[in-house]
Every structure is written in C-alpha cells, then in structure tokens.
Amino acid sequence: MEFNQIETRIEEIKNDRIKCVENDLDLMSISLEAEVPEALYVGMKDFISSNEKWNQSKLISSAIANFLFQNGSDDRAVAEKYLNDIFNL
C-alpha cells in the first residue's frame, strides 16, 4: 500500500468514527451531579413516574438541550437532540 492510500484510509477511518459518534450521541454520557430545588425534583419524579418512555437521564439531557438551543447554541448535536425530543414525546 502506498503512502497516499494509507493516508486516505486513515481519513476514512476518522470520518467513520465521527459519523459513529454523531449517530450515537445518546450512548455517550458523563456523570453529572447537581442540586435542584425540591419542587423541581418532585415535579421531575412525578413526570417520570407517569411517562414510562422517560427516565431521569433522558429528562435532564432534554432539559439541557432545550436550554442550550433556546439560548443560541449552534451545535448541530444540541439542535438534533432538542428537535428529536420535541417531536418524539
């Protein structure tokens, strides 16, 4: 294999990884710890218990995406999460 072919293949692999990451954003996660007012916590628990499609992680990530999108984030992944959550309730 010539150097140009190797370089091209490396770029293809990088692009495949980027596409994979973009498609699997919900699979990527970090741990988050935050203090919230009790009223919000109770509201969150009530919502989750009455909507079986939702869990705490999905609710928090949706809320963060909503906040970021509505406050000017131009990140495509944030917009995609925001729009998916709106139309897939």
Tab-separated table of C-alpha atoms in Angstrom:
chain	number	residue	atom	x	y	z
A	1	MET	CA	0.000	0.000	0.000
A	2	GLU	CA	1.392	3.379	-0.937
A	3	PHE	CA	1.610	6.294	1.458
A	4	ASN	CA	-1.264	8.169	-0.252
A	5	GLN	CA	-3.503	5.127	0.111
A	6	ILE	CA	-2.628	4.787	3.794
A	7	GLU	CA	-3.277	8.485	4.397
A	8	THR	CA	-6.624	8.244	2.576
A	9	ARG	CA	-7.603	5.173	4.597
A	10	ILE	CA	-6.734	6.940	7.851
A	11	GLU	CA	-9.021	9.834	6.875
A	12	GLU	CA	-11.818	7.372	6.017
A	13	ILE	CA	-11.478	5.734	9.410
A	14	LYS	CA	-11.548	9.135	11.149
A	15	ASN	CA	-14.669	10.118	9.199
A	16	ASP	CA	-16.350	6.817	10.067
A	17	ARG	CA	-15.602	7.391	13.753
A	18	ILE	CA	-17.011	10.921	13.593
A	19	LYS	CA	-20.178	9.661	11.899
A	20	CYS	CA	-20.464	6.921	14.512
A	21	VAL	CA	-20.112	9.439	17.328
A	22	GLU	CA	-22.702	11.749	15.750
A	23	ASN	CA	-25.161	8.856	15.407
A	24	ASP	CA	-24.578	7.569	18.937
A	25	LEU	CA	-24.746	10.779	20.962
A	26	ASP	CA	-27.325	9.254	23.279
A	27	LEU	CA	-24.872	6.437	24.046
A	28	MET	CA	-22.159	8.845	25.109
A	29	SER	CA	-22.604	10.172	28.604
A	30	ILE	CA	-20.912	11.773	31.544
A	31	SER	CA	-21.870	11.732	35.167
A	32	LEU	CA	-23.490	14.921	36.439
A	33	GLU	CA	-24.240	15.934	39.984
A	34	ALA	CA	-26.383	18.981	40.714
A	35	GLU	CA	-28.513	20.382	43.490
A	36	VAL	CA	-32.047	21.272	42.423
A	37	PRO	CA	-34.912	22.789	44.384
A	38	GLU	CA	-37.189	20.193	45.946
A	39	ALA	CA	-40.178	21.383	43.886
A	40	LEU	CA	-38.282	20.632	40.650
A	41	TYR	CA	-37.200	17.241	41.948
A	42	VAL	CA	-40.771	16.306	42.902
A	43	GLY	CA	-42.046	17.527	39.524
A	44	MET	CA	-39.374	15.504	37.733
A	45	LYS	CA	-40.204	12.344	39.698
A	46	ASP	CA	-43.947	12.802	39.099
A	47	PHE	CA	-43.365	13.276	35.360
A	48	ILE	CA	-41.102	10.230	35.098
A	49	SER	CA	-43.498	8.015	37.029
A	50	SER	CA	-46.393	8.987	34.743
A	51	ASN	CA	-44.429	8.715	31.447
A	52	GLU	CA	-42.830	5.313	31.017
A	53	LYS	CA	-40.783	6.381	27.967
A	54	TRP	CA	-38.832	8.860	30.093
A	55	ASN	CA	-36.175	8.393	32.757
A	56	GLN	CA	-34.126	10.826	34.820
A	57	SER	CA	-31.201	10.852	32.392
A	58	LYS	CA	-33.390	11.493	29.342
A	59	LEU	CA	-35.298	14.258	31.115
A	60	ILE	CA	-32.147	16.070	32.264
A	61	SER	CA	-30.425	15.789	28.862
A	62	SER	CA	-33.587	17.030	27.166
A	63	ALA	CA	-33.796	19.988	29.545
A	64	ILE	CA	-30.142	20.897	28.949
A	65	ALA	CA	-30.531	20.609	25.157
A	66	ASN	CA	-33.674	22.746	25.345
A	67	PHE	CA	-31.876	25.429	27.356
A	68	LEU	CA	-28.800	25.454	25.105
A	69	PHE	CA	-30.805	25.515	21.866
A	70	GLN	CA	-33.096	28.307	23.024
A	71	ASN	CA	-30.121	30.340	24.215
A	72	GLY	CA	-28.233	30.366	20.941
A	73	SER	CA	-26.185	27.158	20.773
A	74	ASP	CA	-25.217	26.453	17.169
A	75	ASP	CA	-24.020	22.906	17.891
A	76	ARG	CA	-25.727	20.529	15.482
A	77	ALA	CA	-25.935	17.735	18.071
A	78	VAL	CA	-27.736	20.037	20.522
A	79	ALA	CA	-30.247	21.088	17.865
A	80	GLU	CA	-30.795	17.468	16.842
A	81	LYS	CA	-31.419	16.376	20.454
A	82	TYR	CA	-33.764	19.314	21.006
A	83	LEU	CA	-35.799	18.629	17.870
A	84	ASN	CA	-35.908	14.863	18.415
A	85	ASP	CA	-37.246	15.372	21.928
A	86	ILE	CA	-39.908	17.792	20.732
A	87	PHE	CA	-41.225	15.505	18.002
A	88	ASN	CA	-40.804	12.161	19.778
A	89	LEU	CA	-42.644	12.817	23.012
